[in-house]
Amino acid sequence: MRAIITTLSLALTLTLSAQTKQAYEKSALEEITADKFLAGGNAVDYDRLPRKALTPAPKGYEPFYLSHYGRHGSRWLLNERDYSAPITTLRDAKKAGVLSATGEKVLAKLEEIQQTSRGRLGDLSDVGEKQHHDIAKRMVQNFPEIFKAPNLLLDARSTTSVRAILSMLAECEELTAANPKAVIHNEANEANMRYMNASKDGLQRANEGKARPIQGEYEAKMRDPRRLMKVLFTDQDWVYINLMPRQLMGSLYDIATNQQSHDGDTELLDLFTAEELYKLWINNNLYWYLNYANAPQTDHVMPWAQSNLLRNIIETADTVTQKQATLRFGHDTVVLPIVSLMELGGMGCSIDNLDELDTWFRSYMVIPTACNIQLIFYRPVKNKPGDILVKALLNENEVTMPVETDMFPYYKWADVKAFYLEKLKKQPKNPFPNTPAQTPQIPAFLQQMMNANQ
């Protein structure tokens, strides 16, 4: 069924159905022209995104629980070849005497970056650490009723990735500083990976035959390296005999856009025009949509990779009786599928015409570094009767949820829970192992510490 088109608005009073798309107000080309670093897609620095003021709690309600899943912060590139491959190419051109003056400067810059990357591949950068300190500070500012409670329990869990663990610790440091009496439990192990970072390898292999030809088609028409090759090299015949220009362009794009994970230097970024960066980003955007979102081209199954995480979110929320926060730290490959599965902010959208994809879906708005989901639960003050309410934040902005409400951004938790439990019953047969999510248990010694604080 074709999606119903609606304009993005945080003032909506009714949430949008599973078939609804939400359009961005400005074009992606306009946004990337204004800030070239946005072309980095999932490498975008979290702090480049806008944040709007939050809606006050309904009268007579207070927040008491925050449930979170967040990606690690900005990082170094993952593989040595990410840095070394373009350097090897430019050095070969220099030996052949065909490297331009600009090419010489680019080579020197790449060698400088490579030197600082040694021993740090995939590591959390200083920018990434700061992102998480700042996110935690805003949690305290936005929800002091939770984070300054004297008997607060912070249950923080991470995948086994070092950059995710360090992101968790950065937030916990900040939250402890704000509330020294908080009781904190940190955990990172393989046992939790079934919901913290559920593997989708089997399904991806089954669907890559559908996704790869589409990605190849778009790369062929969007990645045009001819102008850039003329800037870097003095002999174009040599270039097209000895190099793979599209591959070199992609490698330089990866390094250039990832400089926002460090000092924000634009020397490499300035090699590209805004239009070139936009077209390079188109391929990044397409990759994420086809492989991790609710894409009809991959049979709408990719979000189901995080069905265990959704069960864990629901089951854990139903155990909370006191002021508490559940913090989970992982990866963009989890955030996008869970956002799509939960249909937050219209991100469950199904886009048939991929030429229109960036009207509805933009990787940099959903999965920048340190991207996160926060579900904040509210209850009536002084134990008065009333419904438990919940609102959803995506990257700290209030977003719609897939049920009706007359008090956006607040929803009745009973309605939201019922919707998701019913949706989980419709999970396709065996796209992923349906192992139990297993609600995390609070260690006994922590329970004793909490009781002592009361």
C-alpha positions as MATLAB code, in Angstrom:
seq = 'MRAIITTLSLALTLTLSAQTKQAYEKSALEEITADKFLAGGNAVDYDRLPRKALTPAPKGYEPFYLSHYGRHGSRWLLNERDYSAPITTLRDAKKAGVLSATGEKVLAKLEEIQQTSRGRLGDLSDVGEKQHHDIAKRMVQNFPEIFKAPNLLLDARSTTSVRAILSMLAECEELTAANPKAVIHNEANEANMRYMNASKDGLQRANEGKARPIQGEYEAKMRDPRRLMKVLFTDQDWVYINLMPRQLMGSLYDIATNQQSHDGDTELLDLFTAEELYKLWINNNLYWYLNYANAPQTDHVMPWAQSNLLRNIIETADTVTQKQATLRFGHDTVVLPIVSLMELGGMGCSIDNLDELDTWFRSYMVIPTACNIQLIFYRPVKNKPGDILVKALLNENEVTMPVETDMFPYYKWADVKAFYLEKLKKQPKNPFPNTPAQTPQIPAFLQQMMNANQ';
ca = [
       0.000    0.000    0.000;
       1.307    3.402   -0.885;
       2.146    5.539    2.103;
       0.047    8.548    3.031;
       2.086   11.703    2.590;
       2.109   14.144    5.453;
       4.305   17.078    6.440;
       6.652   16.572    9.357;
       5.356   18.353   12.418;
       6.146   17.938   16.085;
       2.767   19.483   16.880;
       0.767   16.490   15.654;
      -1.911   15.388   18.100;
      -2.526   12.032   16.459;
       0.284    9.642   15.755;
       0.803    8.165   12.345;
       0.004    4.666   11.223;
       2.544    2.070   10.138;
       2.063    3.160    6.527;
       2.732    6.864    7.118;
       5.792    8.753    5.875;
       6.933   12.106    7.204;
       8.629   14.510    4.808;
      11.508   16.766    5.763;
      10.995   20.487    5.376;
      14.238   21.182    3.470;
      15.846   19.096    0.765;
      18.882   16.992    1.663;
      20.914   18.884   -0.939;
      20.097   22.168    0.800;
      21.105   20.762    4.177;
      24.363   19.284    2.897;
      25.188   22.495    1.033;
      24.765   24.393    4.321;
      26.873   21.855    6.261;
      29.022   19.564    4.126;
      29.779   17.286    7.079;
      26.172   16.044    6.972;
      27.194   14.055    3.899;
      28.927   11.680    6.316;
      25.592    9.994    7.043;
      26.157    7.641    9.968;
      29.540    9.339   10.618;
      27.900   12.703   11.370;
      28.790   14.289   14.691;
      25.692   14.060   16.915;
      25.998   17.688   17.940;
      25.412   18.889   14.373;
      21.754   17.890   14.646;
      19.109   20.330   15.906;
      17.372   19.786   19.246;
      14.024   21.342   20.074;
      12.654   22.232   23.479;
      10.743   19.427   25.184;
       7.065   19.568   26.100;
       6.441   19.832   29.874;
       4.899   16.875   31.658;
       1.093   16.770   31.788;
      -0.344   18.378   34.908;
      -0.239   16.013   37.865;
       2.415   13.740   36.318;
       6.122   13.230   36.909;
       8.773   11.178   35.082;
       9.948    8.110   36.999;
      11.693    5.837   34.470;
      13.900    6.289   31.401;
      14.557    3.423   28.993;
      17.359    4.024   26.508;
      19.297    2.485   23.651;
      22.176    4.506   22.219;
      24.990    4.128   19.766;
      28.604    4.687   20.762;
      30.023    8.112   19.994;
      32.289    9.301   17.197;
      35.164    6.971   16.387;
      38.201    6.333   14.255;
      37.668    4.409   11.015;
      37.513    0.671   11.452;
      40.230   -0.769    9.206;
      43.829    0.131    8.428;
      43.030   -0.077    4.713;
      40.512    2.745    5.178;
      43.520    5.019    5.724;
      46.265    3.269    3.746;
      44.520    2.540    0.420;
      44.276    6.148   -0.858;
      47.788    6.870    0.416;
      49.185    3.982   -1.638;
      47.355    5.266   -4.712;
      48.666    8.819   -4.357;
      52.203    7.621   -3.661;
      52.123    5.568   -6.859;
      50.990    8.645   -8.765;
      53.789   10.685   -7.216;
      56.363    8.119   -8.315;
      54.900    8.268  -11.819;
      55.175   12.063  -11.812;
      51.442   12.648  -12.352;
      50.402   13.931   -8.906;
      49.224   17.554   -8.989;
      50.176   20.204   -6.434;
      46.806   19.700   -4.783;
      47.400   15.969   -4.846;
      50.705   16.505   -3.011;
      48.903   18.411   -0.241;
      46.216   15.737   -0.002;
      48.866   13.014    0.301;
      50.607   14.890    3.110;
      47.299   15.345    4.936;
      46.393   11.677    4.581;
      49.784   10.603    5.918;
      49.323   12.894    8.908;
      45.884   11.429    9.640;
      47.148    7.874    9.209;
      49.935    8.486   11.702;
      47.515    9.640   14.405;
      45.210    6.667   13.705;
      47.817    4.027   14.537;
      46.643    1.783   17.359;
      43.246    3.510   17.451;
      41.223    1.759   14.725;
      37.549    1.733   15.692;
      38.243    3.449   19.010;
      36.024    6.079   20.580;
      37.423    9.532   19.815;
      37.580   12.512   22.168;
      34.594   13.958   20.310;
      32.677   10.736   20.936;
      33.444   10.778   24.651;
      32.274   14.388   24.946;
      29.033   13.573   23.119;
      28.076   11.084   25.823;
      29.039   13.352   28.704;
      26.809   16.027   27.189;
      23.903   13.643   26.550;
      24.005   12.557   30.195;
      24.113   16.181   31.378;
      20.974   16.901   29.375;
      19.267   13.795   30.792;
      19.774   15.266   34.257;
      18.611   18.708   33.148;
      15.537   17.361   31.345;
      14.486   14.778   33.927;
      15.839   15.754   37.377;
      12.922   13.939   39.023;
      14.554   10.697   37.846;
      18.259   11.380   37.884;
      18.450   13.225   41.209;
      16.267   10.765   43.100;
      18.095    9.540   46.256;
      17.299    5.878   45.602;
      17.971    5.968   41.862;
      18.988    2.728   40.171;
      21.071    3.043   37.000;
      21.209   -0.269   35.142;
      23.730    0.333   32.336;
      24.599   -2.383   29.822;
      26.812   -2.372   26.752;
      27.770   -4.612   23.896;
      31.264   -6.048   24.160;
      32.702   -3.382   21.852;
      35.258   -1.213   23.670;
      33.920    1.985   22.096;
      30.420    1.134   23.322;
      31.701    0.323   26.827;
      33.588    3.621   27.009;
      30.464    5.465   25.833;
      28.516    3.814   28.657;
      31.149    4.788   31.208;
      31.197    8.404   30.026;
      27.464    8.758   30.651;
      27.638    6.929   33.966;
      30.452    9.233   35.138;
      28.260   12.238   34.439;
      25.187   10.735   36.072;
      27.175    9.755   39.163;
      28.513   13.282   39.464;
      24.936   14.581   39.413;
      23.757   11.997   41.943;
      26.490   10.451   44.121;
      23.871    8.314   45.890;
      22.777    6.596   42.677;
      23.293    2.837   42.622;
      24.933    1.855   39.326;
      25.221   -1.548   37.712;
      27.467   -1.829   34.640;
      27.544   -4.916   32.458;
      29.018   -5.999   29.108;
      28.938   -9.653   28.099;
      27.997  -12.095   25.368;
      24.929  -13.245   27.306;
      23.173   -9.928   26.645;
      24.044   -9.769   22.957;
      20.861  -11.596   21.922;
      18.975   -8.359   22.559;
      21.793   -5.779   22.703;
      23.208   -6.562   19.254;
      21.225   -9.421   17.725;
      22.913  -10.833   14.640;
      21.127  -10.530   11.320;
      23.891  -12.140    9.285;
      21.753  -14.971    7.924;
      19.029  -12.661    6.725;
      21.482  -10.146    5.295;
      23.105  -12.871    3.225;
      19.660  -13.867    1.987;
      18.830  -10.290    1.014;
      22.158   -8.951   -0.230;
      21.368  -10.419   -3.645;
      18.453   -7.975   -3.759;
      20.221   -4.978   -2.241;
      23.613   -5.082   -3.961;
      22.430   -4.638   -7.575;
      20.375   -1.617   -6.504;
      23.328   -0.122   -4.656;
      25.591   -0.779   -7.660;
      23.164    0.949   -9.988;
      23.016    4.060   -7.814;
      26.766    4.163   -7.295;
      27.298    4.077  -11.065;
      25.042    7.073  -11.634;
      25.799    9.051   -8.467;
      29.560    8.682   -7.996;
      31.220   10.704  -10.755;
      34.970   11.078  -10.036;
      36.021   12.890  -13.232;
      36.313   16.428  -11.834;
      38.106   15.230   -8.688;
      40.620   13.191  -10.702;
      41.532   16.309  -12.685;
      42.183   18.141   -9.409;
      44.463   15.413   -8.045;
      46.304   14.184  -11.136;
      47.941   15.800  -14.147;
      47.542   12.866  -16.543;
      44.024   11.483  -16.945;
      45.113    8.687  -19.258;
      47.379    7.395  -16.471;
      44.483    7.664  -14.007;
      42.081    5.552  -16.009;
      44.727    2.942  -16.884;
      46.130    2.549  -13.354;
      43.406    3.531  -10.872;
      39.825    2.789   -9.883;
      38.627    6.409   -9.677;
      35.271    5.685   -8.026;
      36.936    3.663   -5.315;
      39.500    6.399   -4.638;
      36.749    9.006   -4.487;
      34.851    6.881   -1.965;
      37.931    6.382    0.221;
      38.664   10.108    0.317;
      35.008   10.812    1.125;
      35.120    8.407    4.092;
      38.219   10.023    5.584;
      37.088   13.573    4.848;
      33.645   13.228    6.430;
      35.070   11.362    9.448;
      37.273   14.317   10.349;
      34.272   15.610   12.298;
      35.005   12.741   14.702;
      38.248   14.527   15.580;
      39.250   18.151   14.975;
      36.674   19.037   12.309;
      39.374   19.881    9.769;
      37.816   20.591    6.344;
      40.935   20.410    4.133;
      39.885   17.090    2.585;
      36.184   17.910    2.659;
      36.840   21.017    0.563;
      38.056   18.784   -2.271;
      34.397   18.002   -2.989;
      31.579   20.172   -4.250;
      28.333   20.151   -2.289;
      26.629   18.314   -5.134;
      29.332   15.620   -5.190;
      28.995   15.131   -1.448;
      25.226   14.948   -1.757;
      25.490   12.245   -4.408;
      28.061   10.299   -2.391;
      25.728   10.503    0.606;
      22.868    9.170   -1.557;
      24.707    5.852   -1.653;
      25.284    5.902    2.111;
      21.611    6.629    2.661;
      20.518    3.881    0.292;
      22.778    1.308    1.952;
      21.295    1.957    5.387;
      17.724    1.940    4.169;
      17.996   -1.296    2.192;
      19.936   -3.192    4.838;
      18.453   -1.967    8.117;
      15.092   -0.244    7.581;
      11.589   -1.197    6.454;
      12.511   -1.408    2.772;
      10.112   -3.158    0.388;
      13.137   -3.959   -1.787;
      14.373   -6.307    0.986;
      10.892   -7.581    1.848;
      10.322   -5.416    4.969;
      12.141   -7.938    7.159;
      15.324   -6.146    8.253;
      13.825   -4.343   11.311;
      12.804   -7.695   12.781;
      16.461   -8.266   13.699;
      15.701   -6.250   16.838;
      12.512   -7.996   17.949;
      14.358   -9.291   21.032;
      15.356   -5.745   21.943;
      11.759   -4.547   21.667;
      10.654   -7.401   23.930;
      13.389   -6.482   26.397;
      12.261   -2.839   26.430;
       8.666   -3.860   27.153;
       9.487   -6.542   29.725;
      11.976   -4.379   31.606;
       9.581   -1.406   31.745;
       6.936   -3.584   33.354;
       9.265   -4.481   36.257;
       9.972   -0.874   37.293;
       8.448    0.266   40.586;
      10.822    3.074   41.619;
      12.904    5.865   40.112;
      15.146    4.083   37.631;
      16.966    4.280   34.295;
      17.902    1.461   31.951;
      20.765    2.492   29.676;
      21.837    0.297   26.762;
      24.848    1.072   24.565;
      25.548   -0.431   21.175;
      25.559    0.387   17.491;
      23.880    2.113   14.557;
      23.089   -1.331   13.127;
      20.721   -1.739   16.072;
      19.355    1.796   16.369;
      17.999    2.007   12.827;
      16.196   -1.360   12.865;
      14.643   -0.748   16.302;
      13.523    2.755   15.303;
      11.979    1.245   12.168;
      10.385   -1.637   14.070;
       8.923    0.770   16.636;
       7.874    3.180   13.851;
       9.188    6.191   15.753;
       8.781    9.506   13.973;
       7.520    7.861   10.791;
      10.707    5.813   10.413;
       8.733    2.671    9.689;
       8.167    4.169    6.249;
       8.107    1.984    3.150;
       9.551    3.755    0.091;
       8.896    2.180   -3.315;
      10.548    4.878   -5.442;
      14.152    5.070   -4.269;
      14.722    8.241   -6.271;
      12.529    9.885   -3.604;
      14.182    8.183   -0.644;
      15.939   11.264    0.712;
      12.613   13.101    0.918;
      11.523   10.696    3.639;
      14.625    9.060    5.079;
      18.024   10.598    5.918;
      20.711    8.538    7.591;
      22.316   11.553    9.252;
      19.071   12.481   11.020;
      18.509    8.981   12.426;
      21.902    7.347   13.034;
      24.616    9.956   13.580;
      27.330    8.999   16.039;
      25.882    8.743   19.585;
      22.327    8.488   18.192;
      19.843    7.302   20.798;
      16.292    6.459   21.688;
      14.881    7.544   25.034;
      11.492    6.392   26.291;
      10.408    8.414   29.314;
       7.661    7.019   31.532;
       5.383    9.206   33.656;
       3.071    8.427   36.557;
       0.623   10.478   38.624;
       2.268   12.314   41.515;
       1.683   11.231   45.122;
       0.428    7.803   44.054;
      -2.802    9.212   42.701;
      -4.739    6.978   40.299;
      -4.113    7.401   36.583;
      -2.581    5.870   33.486;
       1.146    5.398   33.039;
       2.222    7.653   30.164;
       5.229    7.458   27.877;
       6.879    9.688   25.314;
       9.621    8.877   22.822;
      12.709   10.897   21.999;
      14.826   10.166   18.942;
      18.142   11.969   19.250;
      16.538   14.013   22.037;
      13.661   15.264   19.894;
      10.060   14.277   20.605;
       8.709   11.957   17.925;
       5.445   10.249   17.124;
       4.583    6.695   18.138;
       2.274    4.400   16.137;
      -0.893    4.715   18.251;
      -3.465    7.451   18.696;
      -3.203   10.104   21.371;
      -4.866   13.426   22.131;
      -1.892   14.736   24.134;
       1.164   14.391   21.875;
       3.994   13.734   22.664;
       2.476   11.715   25.521;
       0.831    8.332   25.005;
      -0.809    5.800   27.283;
       1.750    3.077   27.903;
      -1.008    0.460   27.860;
      -1.876    1.459   24.272;
       1.749    1.525   23.131;
       2.534   -1.797   24.789;
      -0.556   -3.460   23.301;
       0.372   -2.224   19.817;
       3.924   -3.567   20.016;
       2.934   -6.920   21.520;
       0.394   -7.398   18.745;
       2.980   -6.424   16.148;
       5.488   -8.904   17.554;
       2.962  -11.679   16.954;
       3.267  -10.905   13.235;
       7.009  -11.464   13.067;
       7.882  -13.357    9.852;
       8.673  -17.002   10.367;
      12.264  -17.526   11.414;
      13.998  -14.505    9.836;
      16.017  -14.461   13.063;
      16.215  -16.872   16.002;
      13.382  -15.899   18.358;
      15.337  -16.439   21.574;
      13.893  -15.117   24.835;
      14.806  -11.498   25.529;
      15.147  -12.239   29.256;
      14.459   -9.233   31.429;
      17.712   -8.185   33.169;
      17.833   -9.137   36.820;
      19.103   -6.634   39.374;
      21.883   -8.214   41.480;
      20.915   -8.782   45.115;
      23.677   -6.581   46.521;
      22.422   -3.641   44.445;
      18.915   -4.187   45.751;
      20.270   -4.027   49.272;
      22.095   -0.771   48.504;
      18.909    0.736   47.096;
      16.964   -0.286   50.176;
      19.621    1.340   52.358;
      19.227    4.616   50.426;
      15.485    4.756   50.982;
];
